[in-house]
Amino acid sequence: MKALPTDRAIALVDGNNFYVSCERVFNPKLEGKPLVILSNNDGCIVSRSQEARALGIPMGLPFFEAKHFIKSHQLQWLSSNYALYGDMSDRLMHVLSEFATQQEIYSIDECFLDLSGHQAPLTAYAQEIRQRTLQYLRLPTCVGIGPSKTLAKLANHIAKKNPQFTGVFSWEACHPQDQTDWLKKIAVDEVWGVGRKLSAQLHQLQIHTVYDLQNTNPELIRQRFSVVLARTVHELNGISCLHMNDLKNMPRQQQIISSKSFGQVIEKIELLQEAIASYVCRAAEKLRQQQSTCQLITVFIRTSPFAKNSLPYKPQITIPLSIATADSRRLVQAAYFGLKHIFRSGYRYQKAGIILSELQDQAQHQNDLFSQVNLQQSTQVMQTMDLLNQRYGANTVTLASTGLTAGNARHWRLRANQKSQNFTTRWTEIPYALANRHT
DNA sequence: TCTGGGGTCCTAGGACCC
DNA sequence: TCTGGGGTCCTAGGACCC
């Protein structure tokens, strides 16, 4: 039994049931009730309150399989409201940023903080962090602290599952024998980077607990699996291999995806075209926001993987662009070209999407000598479009190809039957008392 | 009837070249 | 006509994450 090193300290802070908590901030009536938040299309359950978990509702469950709880246990449900969660996330990250010199935002509801060099005990400091987010934003959080990111994640898991720690667990504050006990108690599939497939294979090698994996030769793991899992073994031993990517040295995003399931299956290419065009427009807007251009666009369409009595078909095609671009019109053109190639009639399509990749910095843009495209004009048109949409709301101006059919008639539109208001991002929807103050 | 969306990284294998 | 190995680059697909 050897103690984990203490020279480095990384904290993982994350919001408890983040989406649920965001909704409860603005609707306290939801407090103490079983509540679930649904994915796009009201398809799956993506966030559950403690009370909903207690009913045995697992993460990711298709909503229709949980609907009976609405009657039997007054289960409350909401469609997801990403504008709200995104905005609350920004606020949370800002509050947390004040507690460390280095912060890496890892997902909408969690970030790493580098606490190396801080005075022990770190658990007290972590409690302070929790108090602050609760006081400023009414968002409950948990904190896990360890010498590597992987151990910090694991510590966070322990903090969350064991109420006696009141939301904070730190390896450094833990006796070496207790450290070992925890590692022996936790299943290997809880480790960050070990998913379903890997854990099944690890079980075959008699590696069942975190402790087992920690004490396997990383070289052997590298040969049998990959460098990624070997790195995880090092991390579990307190040797930090995954470094902090804070905002300053954040690598640029490498691809932008926009895809969605349809409200109902569609069979006509015209409707697919509308959907694809609107996905391209959204992705291209993101592309311009980060001041990039792209060189490749991938289009994919697919039938439902769950449909029992129809053939599966899920083609995709990647179209190279002669010049890197961020012009929605050119991207839509290319996407249509691809769609025509892969489309086959007679199938019931349930989902489509596009991926922009080979992203480049707009500044390094190279124009093709032989191209007829007037770059400057293209940039101006796109800038104007983005500006109008920013000022007057999304989709004020868009390409005709995204469908001129009146709103609800668009078959491919999402279902979102029960969405809360945009409490923090739209003047017209912020809570009354607050709105009054500003008028 | 109803089953999410948006990312990252790595690897194996094919094409091509010398 | 027969016959080789090694390197690089690219892509598709798989695994993982939230």
GROMACS .gro file of C-alpha atoms (C1' of nucleotides) in nm:
model
  475
    1MET     CA    1   0.000   0.000   0.000
    2LYS     CA    2   0.154   0.325  -0.113
    3ALA     CA    3   0.006   0.668  -0.065
    4LEU     CA    4  -0.089   0.879  -0.364
    5PRO     CA    5   0.135   1.180  -0.427
    6THR     CA    6   0.026   1.518  -0.292
    7ASP     CA    7   0.241   1.768  -0.480
    8ARG     CA    8  -0.026   1.837  -0.742
    9ALA     CA    9  -0.387   1.912  -0.670
   10ILE     CA   10  -0.654   1.924  -0.936
   11ALA     CA   11  -1.015   1.980  -0.848
   12LEU     CA   12  -1.312   1.876  -1.055
   13VAL     CA   13  -1.618   2.085  -0.977
   14ASP     CA   14  -1.951   1.992  -1.128
   15GLY     CA   15  -2.312   2.090  -1.093
   16ASN     CA   16  -2.546   1.835  -0.938
   17ASN     CA   17  -2.824   1.732  -1.180
   18PHE     CA   18  -2.731   2.045  -1.366
   19TYR     CA   19  -3.033   2.089  -1.595
   20VAL     CA   20  -3.272   2.004  -1.315
   21SER     CA   21  -3.099   2.251  -1.084
   22CYS     CA   22  -3.115   2.529  -1.345
   23GLU     CA   23  -3.490   2.481  -1.385
   24ARG     CA   24  -3.542   2.482  -1.009
   25VAL     CA   25  -3.363   2.813  -0.970
   26PHE     CA   26  -3.644   2.982  -1.160
   27ASN     CA   27  -3.927   2.756  -1.054
   28PRO     CA   28  -3.893   2.669  -0.686
   29LYS     CA   29  -4.218   2.474  -0.700
   30LEU     CA   30  -4.017   2.198  -0.863
   31GLU     CA   31  -3.810   2.161  -0.548
   32GLY     CA   32  -3.846   1.826  -0.373
   33LYS     CA   33  -4.041   1.670  -0.658
   34PRO     CA   34  -3.936   1.394  -0.896
   35LEU     CA   35  -3.834   1.584  -1.210
   36VAL     CA   36  -3.671   1.483  -1.538
   37ILE     CA   37  -3.538   1.689  -1.828
   38LEU     CA   38  -3.568   1.543  -2.177
   39SER     CA   39  -3.332   1.543  -2.472
   40ASN     CA   40  -3.417   1.706  -2.802
   41ASN     CA   41  -3.740   1.583  -2.951
   42ASP     CA   42  -3.849   1.493  -2.599
   43GLY     CA   43  -3.681   1.161  -2.667
   44CYS     CA   44  -3.467   1.051  -2.376
   45ILE     CA   45  -3.417   1.145  -2.013
   46VAL     CA   46  -3.092   1.340  -1.978
   47SER     CA   47  -3.116   1.485  -1.628
   48ARG     CA   48  -3.293   1.352  -1.319
   49SER     CA   49  -3.362   1.497  -0.979
   50GLN     CA   50  -3.268   1.293  -0.674
   51GLU     CA   51  -3.635   1.206  -0.629
   52ALA     CA   52  -3.657   1.079  -0.988
   53ARG     CA   53  -3.348   0.864  -0.938
   54ALA     CA   54  -3.509   0.718  -0.629
   55LEU     CA   55  -3.791   0.594  -0.853
   56GLY     CA   56  -3.531   0.388  -1.035
   57ILE     CA   57  -3.536   0.594  -1.355
   58PRO     CA   58  -3.199   0.542  -1.525
   59MET     CA   59  -3.007   0.801  -1.723
   60GLY     CA   60  -3.084   0.794  -2.094
   61LEU     CA   61  -3.412   0.608  -2.062
   62PRO     CA   62  -3.653   0.672  -2.353
   63PHE     CA   63  -3.917   0.898  -2.206
   64PHE     CA   64  -4.211   0.685  -2.314
   65GLU     CA   65  -4.086   0.409  -2.086
   66ALA     CA   66  -4.110   0.640  -1.785
   67LYS     CA   67  -4.441   0.806  -1.865
   68HIS     CA   68  -4.637   0.587  -1.626
   69PHE     CA   69  -4.460   0.760  -1.336
   70ILE     CA   70  -4.642   1.081  -1.425
   71LYS     CA   71  -4.964   0.930  -1.296
   72SER     CA   72  -4.831   0.700  -1.031
   73HIS     CA   73  -4.575   0.933  -0.871
   74GLN     CA   74  -4.652   1.283  -1.006
   75LEU     CA   75  -4.332   1.277  -1.208
   76GLN     CA   76  -4.269   1.625  -1.350
   77TRP     CA   77  -4.096   1.667  -1.686
   78LEU     CA   78  -3.959   1.943  -1.906
   79SER     CA   79  -3.816   1.969  -2.254
   80SER     CA   80  -3.457   2.088  -2.248
   81ASN     CA   81  -3.390   2.459  -2.260
   82TYR     CA   82  -3.034   2.491  -2.384
   83ALA     CA   83  -3.035   2.869  -2.395
   84LEU     CA   84  -3.104   2.872  -2.023
   85TYR     CA   85  -2.850   2.603  -1.933
   86GLY     CA   86  -2.583   2.762  -2.149
   87ASP     CA   87  -2.629   3.097  -1.984
   88MET     CA   88  -2.631   2.951  -1.632
   89SER     CA   89  -2.318   2.759  -1.724
   90ASP     CA   90  -2.140   3.081  -1.824
   91ARG     CA   91  -2.227   3.231  -1.487
   92LEU     CA   92  -2.115   2.922  -1.298
   93MET     CA   93  -1.782   2.908  -1.480
   94HIS     CA   94  -1.722   3.272  -1.410
   95VAL     CA   95  -1.779   3.228  -1.037
   96LEU     CA   96  -1.551   2.923  -1.030
   97SER     CA   97  -1.276   3.095  -1.226
   98GLU     CA   98  -1.206   3.318  -0.927
   99PHE     CA   99  -1.087   3.023  -0.720
  100ALA     CA  100  -0.784   2.921  -0.924
  101THR     CA  101  -0.529   3.060  -1.163
  102GLN     CA  102  -0.598   2.782  -1.411
  103GLN     CA  103  -0.940   2.664  -1.515
  104GLU     CA  104  -1.036   2.416  -1.783
  105ILE     CA  105  -1.400   2.414  -1.880
  106TYR     CA  106  -1.468   2.053  -1.962
  107SER     CA  107  -1.840   2.047  -2.029
  108ILE     CA  108  -2.152   2.253  -1.974
  109ASP     CA  109  -2.159   2.165  -1.606
  110GLU     CA  110  -1.805   2.084  -1.500
  111CYS     CA  111  -1.458   2.229  -1.492
  112PHE     CA  112  -1.112   2.145  -1.362
  113LEU     CA  113  -0.934   2.391  -1.134
  114ASP     CA  114  -0.562   2.370  -1.063
  115LEU     CA  115  -0.522   2.405  -0.687
  116SER     CA  116  -0.155   2.304  -0.671
  117GLY     CA  117   0.036   2.503  -0.414
  118HIS     CA  118  -0.272   2.580  -0.209
  119GLN     CA  119  -0.254   2.546   0.168
  120ALA     CA  120  -0.401   2.226   0.306
  121PRO     CA  121  -0.663   2.136   0.396
  122LEU     CA  122  -0.807   2.165   0.051
  123THR     CA  123  -1.140   2.029   0.164
  124ALA     CA  124  -1.214   2.352   0.349
  125TYR     CA  125  -1.134   2.554   0.040
  126ALA     CA  126  -1.358   2.328  -0.167
  127GLN     CA  127  -1.644   2.383   0.076
  128GLU     CA  128  -1.598   2.754   0.024
  129ILE     CA  129  -1.635   2.701  -0.351
  130ARG     CA  130  -1.960   2.513  -0.297
  131GLN     CA  131  -2.096   2.781  -0.069
  132ARG     CA  132  -2.019   3.051  -0.322
  133THR     CA  133  -2.198   2.885  -0.617
  134LEU     CA  134  -2.492   2.812  -0.392
  135GLN     CA  135  -2.508   3.168  -0.264
  136TYR     CA  136  -2.455   3.345  -0.597
  137LEU     CA  137  -2.643   3.116  -0.831
  138ARG     CA  138  -2.839   2.874  -0.616
  139LEU     CA  139  -2.663   2.591  -0.793
  140PRO     CA  140  -2.550   2.291  -0.583
  141THR     CA  141  -2.213   2.141  -0.676
  142CYS     CA  142  -1.972   1.864  -0.577
  143VAL     CA  143  -1.593   1.884  -0.570
  144GLY     CA  144  -1.338   1.604  -0.611
  145ILE     CA  145  -0.967   1.665  -0.559
  146GLY     CA  146  -0.669   1.452  -0.660
  147PRO     CA  147  -0.317   1.457  -0.805
  148SER     CA  148  -0.442   1.386  -1.159
  149LYS     CA  149  -0.755   1.461  -1.358
  150THR     CA  150  -0.861   1.098  -1.354
  151LEU     CA  151  -0.830   1.080  -0.976
  152ALA     CA  152  -1.013   1.412  -0.941
  153LYS     CA  153  -1.301   1.269  -1.144
  154LEU     CA  154  -1.306   0.962  -0.926
  155ALA     CA  155  -1.298   1.174  -0.611
  156ASN     CA  156  -1.593   1.369  -0.744
  157HIS     CA  157  -1.779   1.043  -0.795
  158ILE     CA  158  -1.714   0.949  -0.431
  159ALA     CA  159  -1.824   1.292  -0.310
  160LYS     CA  160  -2.148   1.259  -0.500
  161LYS     CA  161  -2.238   0.908  -0.387
  162ASN     CA  162  -2.149   0.945  -0.020
  163PRO     CA  163  -2.343   1.213   0.167
  164GLN     CA  164  -2.116   1.191   0.471
  165PHE     CA  165  -1.858   1.396   0.278
  166THR     CA  166  -2.105   1.684   0.224
  167GLY     CA  167  -2.008   1.727  -0.138
  168VAL     CA  168  -1.628   1.725  -0.114
  169PHE     CA  169  -1.379   1.439  -0.136
  170SER     CA  170  -1.003   1.481  -0.156
  171TRP     CA  171  -0.748   1.200  -0.185
  172GLU     CA  172  -0.490   1.405  -0.002
  173ALA     CA  173  -0.710   1.424   0.306
  174CYS     CA  174  -0.751   1.048   0.306
  175HIS     CA  175  -0.537   0.794   0.495
  176PRO     CA  176  -0.343   0.561   0.258
  177GLN     CA  177  -0.529   0.258   0.387
  178ASP     CA  178  -0.861   0.431   0.322
  179GLN     CA  179  -0.745   0.528  -0.024
  180THR     CA  180  -0.687   0.162  -0.100
  181ASP     CA  181  -1.023   0.066   0.045
  182TRP     CA  182  -1.204   0.312  -0.178
  183LEU     CA  183  -1.020   0.195  -0.488
  184LYS     CA  184  -1.110  -0.165  -0.408
  185LYS     CA  185  -1.473  -0.076  -0.353
  186ILE     CA  186  -1.535   0.102  -0.684
  187ALA     CA  187  -1.602  -0.086  -1.007
  188VAL     CA  188  -1.356  -0.030  -1.289
  189ASP     CA  189  -1.630   0.100  -1.522
  190GLU     CA  190  -1.659   0.414  -1.308
  191VAL     CA  191  -1.314   0.524  -1.424
  192TRP     CA  192  -1.306   0.815  -1.667
  193GLY     CA  193  -1.223   0.669  -2.007
  194VAL     CA  194  -1.349   0.317  -1.934
  195GLY     CA  195  -1.679   0.263  -2.109
  196ARG     CA  196  -1.896  -0.041  -2.172
  197LYS     CA  197  -1.677  -0.214  -2.426
  198LEU     CA  198  -1.352  -0.167  -2.240
  199SER     CA  199  -1.488  -0.271  -1.904
  200ALA     CA  200  -1.621  -0.595  -2.053
  201GLN     CA  201  -1.275  -0.673  -2.187
  202LEU     CA  202  -1.110  -0.577  -1.860
  203HIS     CA  203  -1.341  -0.811  -1.670
  204GLN     CA  204  -1.220  -1.096  -1.887
  205LEU     CA  205  -0.870  -1.025  -1.761
  206GLN     CA  206  -0.999  -1.038  -1.403
  207ILE     CA  207  -0.968  -0.660  -1.369
  208HIS     CA  208  -1.285  -0.569  -1.185
  209THR     CA  209  -1.213  -0.276  -0.954
  210VAL     CA  210  -1.031   0.053  -0.986
  211TYR     CA  211  -0.765  -0.098  -0.759
  212ASP     CA  212  -0.714  -0.388  -1.002
  213LEU     CA  213  -0.660  -0.148  -1.293
  214GLN     CA  214  -0.435   0.080  -1.090
  215ASN     CA  215  -0.209  -0.216  -1.016
  216THR     CA  216  -0.188  -0.358  -1.367
  217ASN     CA  217   0.131  -0.304  -1.564
  218PRO     CA  218   0.066  -0.006  -1.795
  219GLU     CA  219   0.291  -0.156  -2.062
  220LEU     CA  220   0.074  -0.464  -2.071
  221ILE     CA  221  -0.234  -0.244  -2.098
  222ARG     CA  222  -0.076  -0.052  -2.382
  223GLN     CA  223  -0.011  -0.372  -2.576
  224ARG     CA  224  -0.352  -0.524  -2.513
  225PHE     CA  225  -0.553  -0.204  -2.545
  226SER     CA  226  -0.416   0.138  -2.632
  227VAL     CA  227  -0.197   0.424  -2.522
  228VAL     CA  228  -0.511   0.595  -2.396
  229LEU     CA  229  -0.589   0.330  -2.137
  230ALA     CA  230  -0.220   0.301  -2.042
  231ARG     CA  231  -0.229   0.671  -1.965
  232THR     CA  232  -0.532   0.614  -1.747
  233VAL     CA  233  -0.335   0.359  -1.542
  234HIS     CA  234  -0.061   0.615  -1.484
  235GLU     CA  235  -0.317   0.874  -1.389
  236LEU     CA  236  -0.472   0.636  -1.136
  237ASN     CA  237  -0.128   0.610  -0.976
  238GLY     CA  238  -0.114   0.983  -0.936
  239ILE     CA  239   0.114   1.045  -1.234
  240SER     CA  240  -0.053   1.328  -1.418
  241CYS     CA  241  -0.056   1.271  -1.795
  242LEU     CA  242  -0.351   1.486  -1.897
  243HIS     CA  243  -0.262   1.848  -1.863
  244MET     CA  244  -0.482   2.147  -1.804
  245ASN     CA  245  -0.615   2.320  -2.115
  246ASP     CA  246  -0.718   2.657  -1.989
  247LEU     CA  247  -0.887   2.917  -2.199
  248LYS     CA  248  -0.562   3.067  -2.321
  249ASN     CA  249  -0.421   2.752  -2.476
  250MET     CA  250  -0.749   2.588  -2.570
  251PRO     CA  251  -0.701   2.413  -2.902
  252ARG     CA  252  -0.938   2.541  -3.167
  253GLN     CA  253  -1.244   2.326  -3.225
  254GLN     CA  254  -1.176   2.077  -3.499
  255GLN     CA  255  -1.520   2.003  -3.629
  256ILE     CA  256  -1.868   2.141  -3.605
  257ILE     CA  257  -2.163   1.909  -3.615
  258SER     CA  258  -2.526   1.988  -3.659
  259SER     CA  259  -2.772   1.704  -3.671
  260LYS     CA  260  -3.113   1.617  -3.541
  261SER     CA  261  -3.379   1.355  -3.537
  262PHE     CA  262  -3.701   1.459  -3.706
  263GLY     CA  263  -4.032   1.511  -3.532
  264GLN     CA  264  -4.167   1.243  -3.767
  265VAL     CA  265  -4.003   1.028  -4.035
  266ILE     CA  266  -3.971   1.180  -4.378
  267GLU     CA  267  -3.933   1.021  -4.719
  268LYS     CA  268  -3.911   1.309  -4.966
  269ILE     CA  269  -3.582   1.455  -5.073
  270GLU     CA  270  -3.731   1.807  -5.071
  271LEU     CA  271  -3.788   1.789  -4.697
  272LEU     CA  272  -3.445   1.645  -4.636
  273GLN     CA  273  -3.304   1.936  -4.833
  274GLU     CA  274  -3.481   2.186  -4.610
  275ALA     CA  275  -3.354   2.018  -4.296
  276ILE     CA  276  -2.999   1.987  -4.428
  277ALA     CA  277  -2.996   2.350  -4.537
  278SER     CA  278  -3.100   2.466  -4.193
  279TYR     CA  279  -2.835   2.249  -4.023
  280VAL     CA  280  -2.572   2.388  -4.254
  281CYS     CA  281  -2.679   2.742  -4.174
  282ARG     CA  282  -2.653   2.686  -3.802
  283ALA     CA  283  -2.312   2.519  -3.829
  284ALA     CA  284  -2.182   2.787  -4.065
  285GLU     CA  285  -2.288   3.055  -3.820
  286LYS     CA  286  -2.084   2.885  -3.548
  287LEU     CA  287  -1.797   2.856  -3.792
  288ARG     CA  288  -1.798   3.229  -3.859
  289GLN     CA  289  -1.830   3.304  -3.491
  290GLN     CA  290  -1.499   3.136  -3.421
  291GLN     CA  291  -1.353   3.301  -3.730
  292SER     CA  292  -1.281   2.983  -3.918
  293THR     CA  293  -1.341   2.842  -4.260
  294CYS     CA  294  -1.380   2.477  -4.348
  295GLN     CA  295  -1.250   2.262  -4.626
  296LEU     CA  296  -1.475   1.957  -4.594
  297ILE     CA  297  -1.843   1.903  -4.546
  298THR     CA  298  -1.998   1.567  -4.463
  299VAL     CA  299  -2.367   1.492  -4.512
  300PHE     CA  300  -2.541   1.195  -4.357
  301ILE     CA  301  -2.898   1.069  -4.347
  302ARG     CA  302  -3.029   0.765  -4.168
  303THR     CA  303  -3.331   0.553  -4.103
  304SER     CA  304  -3.430   0.474  -3.746
  305PRO     CA  305  -3.211   0.211  -3.582
  306PHE     CA  306  -3.518   0.095  -3.390
  307ALA     CA  307  -3.763   0.050  -3.676
  308LYS     CA  308  -3.848  -0.317  -3.694
  309ASN     CA  309  -4.014  -0.355  -4.032
  310SER     CA  310  -3.804  -0.141  -4.259
  311LEU     CA  311  -3.456  -0.175  -4.399
  312PRO     CA  312  -3.174   0.018  -4.236
  313TYR     CA  313  -2.992   0.266  -4.455
  314LYS     CA  314  -2.738   0.515  -4.322
  315PRO     CA  315  -2.516   0.652  -4.594
  316GLN     CA  316  -2.280   0.941  -4.561
  317ILE     CA  317  -2.062   1.133  -4.801
  318THR     CA  318  -1.783   1.384  -4.761
  319ILE     CA  319  -1.746   1.666  -5.012
  320PRO     CA  320  -1.415   1.853  -5.040
  321LEU     CA  321  -1.446   2.222  -5.120
  322SER     CA  322  -1.209   2.369  -5.373
  323ILE     CA  323  -1.155   2.668  -5.144
  324ALA     CA  324  -1.206   2.676  -4.771
  325THR     CA  325  -1.518   2.875  -4.698
  326ALA     CA  326  -1.760   2.995  -4.432
  327ASP     CA  327  -2.026   3.104  -4.678
  328SER     CA  328  -2.360   2.938  -4.598
  329ARG     CA  329  -2.462   2.949  -4.962
  330ARG     CA  330  -2.161   2.758  -5.089
  331LEU     CA  331  -2.187   2.508  -4.807
  332VAL     CA  332  -2.554   2.445  -4.877
  333GLN     CA  333  -2.471   2.393  -5.243
  334ALA     CA  334  -2.208   2.135  -5.159
  335ALA     CA  335  -2.438   1.965  -4.909
  336TYR     CA  336  -2.715   1.935  -5.170
  337PHE     CA  337  -2.471   1.783  -5.412
  338GLY     CA  338  -2.380   1.523  -5.151
  339LEU     CA  339  -2.740   1.459  -5.051
  340LYS     CA  340  -2.840   1.385  -5.411
  341HIS     CA  341  -2.567   1.124  -5.428
  342ILE     CA  342  -2.666   0.933  -5.119
  343PHE     CA  343  -3.044   0.974  -5.127
  344ARG     CA  344  -3.249   0.668  -5.221
  345SER     CA  345  -3.624   0.681  -5.235
  346GLY     CA  346  -3.832   0.425  -5.052
  347TYR     CA  347  -3.666   0.469  -4.715
  348ARG     CA  348  -3.813   0.630  -4.406
  349TYR     CA  349  -3.552   0.876  -4.285
  350GLN     CA  350  -3.549   0.963  -3.918
  351LYS     CA  351  -3.236   1.173  -3.881
  352ALA     CA  352  -2.994   1.379  -4.085
  353GLY     CA  353  -2.695   1.594  -4.019
  354ILE     CA  354  -2.383   1.760  -4.146
  355ILE     CA  355  -2.026   1.788  -4.022
  356LEU     CA  356  -1.788   2.070  -4.109
  357SER     CA  357  -1.424   1.965  -4.075
  358GLU     CA  358  -1.071   2.061  -4.172
  359LEU     CA  359  -1.132   2.391  -4.004
  360GLN     CA  360  -0.882   2.667  -4.065
  361ASP     CA  361  -0.817   3.011  -3.940
  362GLN     CA  362  -1.004   3.265  -4.150
  363ALA     CA  363  -0.697   3.491  -4.153
  364GLN     CA  364  -0.492   3.227  -4.330
  365HIS     CA  365  -0.751   3.199  -4.598
  366GLN     CA  366  -0.610   3.123  -4.940
  367ASN     CA  367  -0.814   3.215  -5.241
  368ASP     CA  368  -0.807   2.993  -5.541
  369LEU     CA  369  -0.655   3.176  -5.836
  370PHE     CA  370  -0.908   3.030  -6.072
  371SER     CA  371  -1.210   3.078  -5.857
  372GLN     CA  372  -1.487   3.311  -5.959
  373VAL     CA  373  -1.599   3.368  -5.606
  374ASN     CA  374  -1.571   3.718  -5.481
  375LEU     CA  375  -1.441   3.665  -5.132
  376GLN     CA  376  -1.497   4.010  -5.001
  377GLN     CA  377  -1.855   4.023  -5.112
  378SER     CA  378  -1.924   3.682  -4.963
  379THR     CA  379  -1.783   3.787  -4.628
  380GLN     CA  380  -1.994   4.099  -4.623
  381VAL     CA  381  -2.317   3.921  -4.701
  382MET     CA  382  -2.254   3.669  -4.426
  383GLN     CA  383  -2.157   3.936  -4.175
  384THR     CA  384  -2.476   4.127  -4.242
  385MET     CA  385  -2.683   3.813  -4.204
  386ASP     CA  386  -2.522   3.722  -3.871
  387LEU     CA  387  -2.563   4.076  -3.745
  388LEU     CA  388  -2.933   4.088  -3.825
  389ASN     CA  389  -2.991   3.754  -3.660
  390GLN     CA  390  -2.801   3.863  -3.354
  391ARG     CA  391  -2.994   4.183  -3.320
  392TYR     CA  392  -3.343   4.067  -3.410
  393GLY     CA  393  -3.330   3.704  -3.303
  394ALA     CA  394  -3.230   3.377  -3.467
  395ASN     CA  395  -3.362   3.313  -3.817
  396THR     CA  396  -3.466   3.671  -3.887
  397VAL     CA  397  -3.272   3.636  -4.209
  398THR     CA  398  -3.191   3.297  -4.351
  399LEU     CA  399  -3.155   3.118  -4.683
  400ALA     CA  400  -3.475   3.042  -4.869
  401SER     CA  401  -3.356   2.684  -4.898
  402THR     CA  402  -3.420   2.623  -4.529
  403GLY     CA  403  -3.788   2.614  -4.613
  404LEU     CA  404  -4.043   2.884  -4.659
  405THR     CA  405  -4.325   2.669  -4.537
  406ALA     CA  406  -4.496   2.832  -4.241
  407GLY     CA  407  -4.329   2.737  -3.911
  408ASN     CA  408  -4.533   2.447  -3.787
  409ALA     CA  409  -4.578   2.294  -4.127
  410ARG     CA  410  -4.215   2.192  -4.137
  411HIS     CA  411  -4.237   1.821  -4.079
  412TRP     CA  412  -3.880   1.782  -3.971
  413ARG     CA  413  -3.913   2.028  -3.685
  414LEU     CA  414  -3.843   1.909  -3.335
  415ARG     CA  415  -4.089   1.827  -3.073
  416ALA     CA  416  -4.037   2.024  -2.754
  417ASN     CA  417  -4.373   2.021  -2.590
  418GLN     CA  418  -4.290   2.151  -2.249
  419LYS     CA  419  -4.007   2.398  -2.248
  420SER     CA  420  -3.949   2.653  -1.973
  421GLN     CA  421  -3.896   3.019  -2.056
  422ASN     CA  422  -3.568   3.184  -2.144
  423PHE     CA  423  -3.545   3.334  -1.798
  424THR     CA  424  -3.202   3.483  -1.842
  425THR     CA  425  -3.152   3.548  -2.212
  426ARG     CA  426  -3.468   3.719  -2.340
  427TRP     CA  427  -3.599   4.042  -2.206
  428THR     CA  428  -3.955   3.939  -2.275
  429GLU     CA  429  -3.921   3.618  -2.078
  430ILE     CA  430  -3.727   3.710  -1.768
  431PRO     CA  431  -3.923   3.683  -1.447
  432TYR     CA  432  -4.169   3.965  -1.391
  433ALA     CA  433  -4.018   4.133  -1.087
  434LEU     CA  434  -3.682   4.150  -1.254
  435ALA     CA  435  -3.823   4.278  -1.582
  436ASN     CA  436  -3.999   4.557  -1.401
  437ARG     CA  437  -3.679   4.686  -1.259
  438HIS     CA  438  -3.538   4.749  -1.601
  439THR     CA  439  -3.831   4.921  -1.764
  440DT     C1'  440  -4.702   0.612  -3.129
  441DC     C1'  441  -4.279   0.774  -2.878
  442DT     C1'  442  -3.539   0.587  -2.846
  443DG     C1'  443  -3.058   1.303  -2.816
  444DG     C1'  444  -2.676   1.592  -2.992
  445DG     C1'  445  -2.209   1.746  -3.009
  446DG     C1'  446  -1.756   1.659  -2.938
  447DT     C1'  447  -1.239   1.423  -2.896
  448DC     C1'  448  -0.882   1.095  -2.983
  449DC     C1'  449  -0.678   0.673  -3.167
  450DT     C1'  450  -0.614   0.283  -3.482
  451DA     C1'  451  -0.628  -0.020  -3.872
  452DG     C1'  452  -0.589  -0.058  -4.330
  453DG     C1'  453  -0.558   0.100  -4.804
  454DA     C1'  454  -0.321   0.385  -5.154
  455DC     C1'  455   0.082   0.539  -5.305
  456DC     C1'  456   0.580   0.614  -5.339
  457DC     C1'  457   1.066   0.485  -5.354
  458DT     C1'  458   0.915  -1.116  -6.637
  459DC     C1'  459   0.931  -1.173  -6.156
  460DT     C1'  460   0.951  -0.995  -5.718
  461DG     C1'  461   1.023  -0.659  -5.180
  462DG     C1'  462   0.999  -0.400  -4.789
  463DG     C1'  463   0.941   0.014  -4.563
  464DG     C1'  464   0.765   0.463  -4.514
  465DT     C1'  465   0.393   0.825  -4.525
  466DC     C1'  466  -0.047   0.999  -4.575
  467DC     C1'  467  -0.534   0.968  -4.563
  468DT     C1'  468  -0.985   0.798  -4.425
  469DA     C1'  469  -1.341   0.536  -4.200
  470DG     C1'  470  -1.480   0.367  -3.801
  471DG     C1'  471  -1.472   0.270  -3.319
  472DA     C1'  472  -1.420   0.391  -2.851
  473DC     C1'  473  -1.493   0.728  -2.519
  474DC     C1'  474  -1.698   1.165  -2.291
  475DC     C1'  475  -2.099   1.477  -2.121
   0.00000   0.00000   0.00000
